[in-house]
């Protein structure tokens, strides 16, 4: 509703508008999609429907193949134009959009696709470079006051079970809908995000101090531009107040919003490698490969890895470094091809966004985007990022009584220490599934050998897009000074309702 270019264009056309959401069974059948994402979506659509109702319209909901539904609507009602956003998605959604484009052309329907913020449709020459500042510094689009709606039956709304999406154990899932997104953004800027920069790497602390906006940005309940403008304004206010800690945190946040666009652009420009394209360096595990199950069920015997998976299962969220570590463990230590781990992780993320997820998986598994493979040591990371074991003890209570010195690598604990803590390795908690030091060494050597020797003669050389900034540890990053926008975020207000009093913040 807010800052929505496609809706604004449809309303401006003066024709009756039909706000349409199509539930596509083929989409929900993809391995990356899951019940937690569906539930977040339903909450968001419910609120969207209320917002449309206030403006004289309704959300028209249909279930089925997008092309069939559009063709049927056109037959019955005559569609003059389709307004939509360009989507940088999975191969499936690219194929769907191509089919819709072809059909619209044949049917004489004008298809008006709006670019995503700061992202250019790929021209195939891999040099797309949309102007980020040109987008985020422009005034946001206001929500329409009224919508002249086409009259049409609104429902019925499907339920998760219609798509075979069974119950989920995500009891700590973030709530969908714009209200929840606005509350998160406001709370982050008004205080919660002060230690964002310092805490970013630490799994327990980051849960509270990161923006947690990712599912809202992925589903569009908050626009990237409104998040950027609000953070930019807050940052200026904190700088004026002399709170350089908060201002530096918001600099980091603003940079991450830009990385988002760059990452999506990289998938736009370099679609996912096909199996057998020459970018495969590891065997694809079978669906019933016990290593895959052990990893994704959090039974690896490495406390930090298992704590991350358990936390992810229950909350649908994890910070950047822990996501990177999980992918690295699956693809380096366990030497599995990136595809299945990527799908299994995506399904656990409420915020699954193909344009961030896949470029990151490819980078973390040394397929694309990194100069040299980074193979994380899960024990060293555990000691660095959860030194007092807060995160591990929360998610693996069966290890809680182990002293800090053995908590990160219980296999090193003397028998008496394990017995005192009530831990029986292999029974109350798994033995580690692999010698991580030896496995990491072997992975590095294999990758080095593979990059030295040529890939199969039939294979295309792999794309090597520029290394992504996101590969750099947050702490070590040089804080780039954000330049003052030329026009300034023109709308000083924030379409977020009445903000709570925040004495030290002049205006957000
Ligand atoms: C293997 C792997 C898979 C990932 N999959 C996803 C995914 O499916 N969806 C997703 O939103 N993020 C993904 N990320 C990026 C990152 O981990 C999450 O965006 C972040 O943890 C979400 O929390 P937040 O909203 O509090 O982020 P914040 O730190 O508050 O950042 C704000 C926003 O910036 C964007 N962002 C943050 N970090 C990055 C980054 N490194 N690259 C690109 N954009 C970034 C996100 O939209 C995020 O919501 C992945 C990272 C890795 C290593």
PDB file of N, CA, C and O in Angstrom, residues 318-355:
ATOM      1  N   UNK A 318      18.135 -16.039  11.808  1.00  0.00           N
ATOM      2  CA  UNK A 318      19.508 -16.215  12.289  1.00  0.00           C
ATOM      3  C   UNK A 318      20.315 -15.051  11.743  1.00  0.00           C
ATOM      4  O   UNK A 318      20.021 -14.548  10.650  1.00  0.00           O
ATOM      5  N   UNK A 319      21.373 -14.655  12.475  1.00  0.00           N
ATOM      6  CA  UNK A 319      22.183 -13.547  11.961  1.00  0.00           C
ATOM      7  C   UNK A 319      23.079 -14.016  10.809  1.00  0.00           C
ATOM      8  O   UNK A 319      23.216 -15.211  10.546  1.00  0.00           O
ATOM      9  N   UNK A 320      23.676 -13.044  10.149  1.00  0.00           N
ATOM     10  CA  UNK A 320      24.435 -13.325   8.937  1.00  0.00           C
ATOM     11  C   UNK A 320      25.546 -14.365   9.157  1.00  0.00           C
ATOM     12  O   UNK A 320      25.649 -15.352   8.435  1.00  0.00           O
ATOM     13  N   UNK A 321      26.411 -14.123  10.157  1.00  0.00           N
ATOM     14  CA  UNK A 321      27.591 -14.986  10.305  1.00  0.00           C
ATOM     15  C   UNK A 321      27.195 -16.432  10.584  1.00  0.00           C
ATOM     16  O   UNK A 321      27.833 -17.359  10.108  1.00  0.00           O
ATOM     17  N   UNK A 322      26.116 -16.619  11.355  1.00  0.00           N
ATOM     18  CA  UNK A 322      25.714 -17.987  11.668  1.00  0.00           C
ATOM     19  C   UNK A 322      25.123 -18.679  10.429  1.00  0.00           C
ATOM     20  O   UNK A 322      25.315 -19.878  10.232  1.00  0.00           O
ATOM     21  N   UNK A 323      24.423 -17.903   9.596  1.00  0.00           N
ATOM     22  CA  UNK A 323      23.935 -18.504   8.339  1.00  0.00           C
ATOM     23  C   UNK A 323      25.121 -18.947   7.488  1.00  0.00           C
ATOM     24  O   UNK A 323      25.124 -20.016   6.886  1.00  0.00           O
ATOM     25  N   UNK A 324      26.130 -18.068   7.439  1.00  0.00           N
ATOM     26  CA  UNK A 324      27.304 -18.375   6.625  1.00  0.00           C
ATOM     27  C   UNK A 324      28.001 -19.627   7.168  1.00  0.00           C
ATOM     28  O   UNK A 324      28.413 -20.508   6.413  1.00  0.00           O
ATOM     29  N   UNK A 325      28.093 -19.721   8.492  1.00  0.00           N
ATOM     30  CA  UNK A 325      28.763 -20.878   9.095  1.00  0.00           C
ATOM     31  C   UNK A 325      28.010 -22.180   8.774  1.00  0.00           C
ATOM     32  O   UNK A 325      28.621 -23.204   8.467  1.00  0.00           O
ATOM     33  N   UNK A 326      26.679 -22.116   8.825  1.00  0.00           N
ATOM     34  CA  UNK A 326      25.896 -23.335   8.550  1.00  0.00           C
ATOM     35  C   UNK A 326      26.128 -23.829   7.124  1.00  0.00           C
ATOM     36  O   UNK A 326      26.295 -25.020   6.881  1.00  0.00           O
ATOM     37  N   UNK A 327      26.139 -22.890   6.179  1.00  0.00           N
ATOM     38  CA  UNK A 327      26.371 -23.277   4.781  1.00  0.00           C
ATOM     39  C   UNK A 327      27.788 -23.833   4.629  1.00  0.00           C
ATOM     40  O   UNK A 327      28.005 -24.862   4.001  1.00  0.00           O
ATOM     41  N   UNK A 328      28.746 -23.155   5.247  1.00  0.00           N
ATOM     42  CA  UNK A 328      30.131 -23.607   5.153  1.00  0.00           C
ATOM     43  C   UNK A 328      30.305 -25.002   5.732  1.00  0.00           C
ATOM     44  O   UNK A 328      31.033 -25.832   5.181  1.00  0.00           O
ATOM     45  N   UNK A 329      29.640 -25.270   6.844  1.00  0.00           N
ATOM     46  CA  UNK A 329      29.776 -26.586   7.471  1.00  0.00           C
ATOM     47  C   UNK A 329      29.234 -27.675   6.530  1.00  0.00           C
ATOM     48  O   UNK A 329      29.849 -28.724   6.347  1.00  0.00           O
ATOM     49  N   UNK A 330      28.085 -27.401   5.916  1.00  0.00           N
ATOM     50  CA  UNK A 330      27.471 -28.401   5.019  1.00  0.00           C
ATOM     51  C   UNK A 330      28.322 -28.620   3.770  1.00  0.00           C
ATOM     52  O   UNK A 330      28.481 -29.748   3.312  1.00  0.00           O
ATOM     53  N   UNK A 331      28.869 -27.530   3.222  1.00  0.00           N
ATOM     54  CA  UNK A 331      29.533 -27.671   1.924  1.00  0.00           C
ATOM     55  C   UNK A 331      31.039 -27.906   2.042  1.00  0.00           C
ATOM     56  O   UNK A 331      31.616 -28.518   1.157  1.00  0.00           O
ATOM     57  N   UNK A 332      31.670 -27.421   3.102  1.00  0.00           N
ATOM     58  CA  UNK A 332      33.104 -27.663   3.249  1.00  0.00           C
ATOM     59  C   UNK A 332      33.362 -28.891   4.134  1.00  0.00           C
ATOM     60  O   UNK A 332      33.932 -29.868   3.684  1.00  0.00           O
ATOM     61  N   UNK A 333      32.903 -28.823   5.386  1.00  0.00           N
ATOM     62  CA  UNK A 333      33.225 -29.933   6.297  1.00  0.00           C
ATOM     63  C   UNK A 333      32.543 -31.230   5.865  1.00  0.00           C
ATOM     64  O   UNK A 333      33.114 -32.301   5.964  1.00  0.00           O
ATOM     65  N   UNK A 334      31.284 -31.116   5.415  1.00  0.00           N
ATOM     66  CA  UNK A 334      30.573 -32.347   5.025  1.00  0.00           C
ATOM     67  C   UNK A 334      30.682 -32.600   3.519  1.00  0.00           C
ATOM     68  O   UNK A 334      30.203 -33.620   3.019  1.00  0.00           O
ATOM     69  N   UNK A 335      31.230 -31.651   2.807  1.00  0.00           N
ATOM     70  CA  UNK A 335      31.500 -31.760   1.364  1.00  0.00           C
ATOM     71  C   UNK A 335      30.245 -32.154   0.572  1.00  0.00           C
ATOM     72  O   UNK A 335      30.248 -33.033  -0.285  1.00  0.00           O
ATOM     73  N   UNK A 336      29.145 -31.477   0.866  1.00  0.00           N
ATOM     74  CA  UNK A 336      27.910 -31.713   0.100  1.00  0.00           C
ATOM     75  C   UNK A 336      27.748 -30.591  -0.915  1.00  0.00           C
ATOM     76  O   UNK A 336      28.110 -29.444  -0.647  1.00  0.00           O
ATOM     77  N   UNK A 337      27.168 -30.893  -2.050  1.00  0.00           N
ATOM     78  CA  UNK A 337      26.856 -29.869  -3.038  1.00  0.00           C
ATOM     79  C   UNK A 337      25.926 -28.828  -2.393  1.00  0.00           C
ATOM     80  O   UNK A 337      25.125 -29.158  -1.516  1.00  0.00           O
ATOM     81  N   UNK A 338      26.007 -27.599  -2.852  1.00  0.00           N
ATOM     82  CA  UNK A 338      25.293 -26.490  -2.220  1.00  0.00           C
ATOM     83  C   UNK A 338      23.768 -26.544  -2.365  1.00  0.00           C
ATOM     84  O   UNK A 338      23.034 -25.941  -1.594  1.00  0.00           O
ATOM     85  N   UNK A 339      23.270 -27.288  -3.375  1.00  0.00           N
ATOM     86  CA  UNK A 339      21.843 -27.150  -3.698  1.00  0.00           C
ATOM     87  C   UNK A 339      20.907 -27.604  -2.579  1.00  0.00           C
ATOM     88  O   UNK A 339      20.028 -26.874  -2.161  1.00  0.00           O
ATOM     89  N   UNK A 340      21.076 -28.835  -2.144  1.00  0.00           N
ATOM     90  CA  UNK A 340      20.139 -29.339  -1.121  1.00  0.00           C
ATOM     91  C   UNK A 340      20.248 -28.568   0.196  1.00  0.00           C
ATOM     92  O   UNK A 340      19.231 -28.180   0.766  1.00  0.00           O
ATOM     93  N   UNK A 341      21.472 -28.319   0.690  1.00  0.00           N
ATOM     94  CA  UNK A 341      21.536 -27.504   1.912  1.00  0.00           C
ATOM     95  C   UNK A 341      20.872 -26.141   1.723  1.00  0.00           C
ATOM     96  O   UNK A 341      20.190 -25.645   2.618  1.00  0.00           O
ATOM     97  N   UNK A 342      21.042 -25.553   0.538  1.00  0.00           N
ATOM     98  CA  UNK A 342      20.440 -24.234   0.291  1.00  0.00           C
ATOM     99  C   UNK A 342      18.922 -24.304   0.385  1.00  0.00           C
ATOM    100  O   UNK A 342      18.279 -23.446   1.008  1.00  0.00           O
ATOM    101  N   UNK A 343      18.359 -25.331  -0.205  1.00  0.00           N
ATOM    102  CA  UNK A 343      16.889 -25.465  -0.160  1.00  0.00           C
ATOM    103  C   UNK A 343      16.394 -25.694   1.257  1.00  0.00           C
ATOM    104  O   UNK A 343      15.404 -25.099   1.693  1.00  0.00           O
ATOM    105  N   UNK A 344      17.106 -26.575   1.974  1.00  0.00           N
ATOM    106  CA  UNK A 344      16.638 -26.911   3.315  1.00  0.00           C
ATOM    107  C   UNK A 344      16.724 -25.690   4.243  1.00  0.00           C
ATOM    108  O   UNK A 344      15.836 -25.468   5.062  1.00  0.00           O
ATOM    109  N   UNK A 345      17.785 -24.902   4.080  1.00  0.00           N
ATOM    110  CA  UNK A 345      17.908 -23.703   4.917  1.00  0.00           C
ATOM    111  C   UNK A 345      16.851 -22.671   4.541  1.00  0.00           C
ATOM    112  O   UNK A 345      16.224 -22.065   5.409  1.00  0.00           O
ATOM    113  N   UNK A 346      16.668 -22.478   3.233  1.00  0.00           N
ATOM    114  CA  UNK A 346      15.701 -21.479   2.764  1.00  0.00           C
ATOM    115  C   UNK A 346      14.331 -21.737   3.390  1.00  0.00           C
ATOM    116  O   UNK A 346      13.641 -20.813   3.815  1.00  0.00           O
ATOM    117  N   UNK A 347      13.962 -23.010   3.450  1.00  0.00           N
ATOM    118  CA  UNK A 347      12.633 -23.348   3.982  1.00  0.00           C
ATOM    119  C   UNK A 347      12.529 -22.998   5.468  1.00  0.00           C
ATOM    120  O   UNK A 347      11.433 -22.774   5.984  1.00  0.00           O
ATOM    121  N   UNK A 348      13.667 -22.909   6.152  1.00  0.00           N
ATOM    122  CA  UNK A 348      13.627 -22.549   7.580  1.00  0.00           C
ATOM    123  C   UNK A 348      13.641 -21.037   7.794  1.00  0.00           C
ATOM    124  O   UNK A 348      13.388 -20.564   8.892  1.00  0.00           O
ATOM    125  N   UNK A 349      13.971 -20.284   6.753  1.00  0.00           N
ATOM    126  CA  UNK A 349      14.011 -18.824   6.877  1.00  0.00           C
ATOM    127  C   UNK A 349      12.630 -18.232   6.588  1.00  0.00           C
ATOM    128  O   UNK A 349      12.122 -18.391   5.481  1.00  0.00           O
ATOM    129  N   UNK A 350      12.077 -17.503   7.545  1.00  0.00           N
ATOM    130  CA  UNK A 350      10.826 -16.782   7.247  1.00  0.00           C
ATOM    131  C   UNK A 350      11.110 -15.730   6.173  1.00  0.00           C
ATOM    132  O   UNK A 350      10.250 -15.394   5.378  1.00  0.00           O
ATOM    133  N   UNK A 351      12.368 -15.244   6.166  1.00  0.00           N
ATOM    134  CA  UNK A 351      12.709 -14.130   5.280  1.00  0.00           C
ATOM    135  C   UNK A 351      13.295 -14.585   3.952  1.00  0.00           C
ATOM    136  O   UNK A 351      13.975 -13.802   3.282  1.00  0.00           O
ATOM    137  N   UNK A 352      13.058 -15.822   3.548  1.00  0.00           N
ATOM    138  CA  UNK A 352      13.723 -16.317   2.332  1.00  0.00           C
ATOM    139  C   UNK A 352      13.590 -15.326   1.168  1.00  0.00           C
ATOM    140  O   UNK A 352      12.488 -14.952   0.778  1.00  0.00           O
ATOM    141  N   UNK A 353      14.736 -14.925   0.674  1.00  0.00           N
ATOM    142  CA  UNK A 353      14.792 -13.967  -0.445  1.00  0.00           C
ATOM    143  C   UNK A 353      15.817 -14.536  -1.436  1.00  0.00           C
ATOM    144  O   UNK A 353      17.031 -14.524  -1.153  1.00  0.00           O
ATOM    145  N   UNK A 354      15.367 -15.068  -2.582  1.00  0.00           N
ATOM    146  CA  UNK A 354      16.305 -15.745  -3.486  1.00  0.00           C
ATOM    147  C   UNK A 354      17.536 -14.906  -3.808  1.00  0.00           C
ATOM    148  O   UNK A 354      18.651 -15.422  -3.846  1.00  0.00           O
ATOM    149  N   UNK A 355      17.338 -13.616  -4.028  1.00  0.00           N
ATOM    150  CA  UNK A 355      18.441 -12.751  -4.457  1.00  0.00           C
ATOM    151  C   UNK A 355      19.473 -12.485  -3.372  1.00  0.00           C
ATOM    152  O   UNK A 355      20.553 -11.965  -3.663  1.00  0.00           O
TER     153      UNK A 355
END
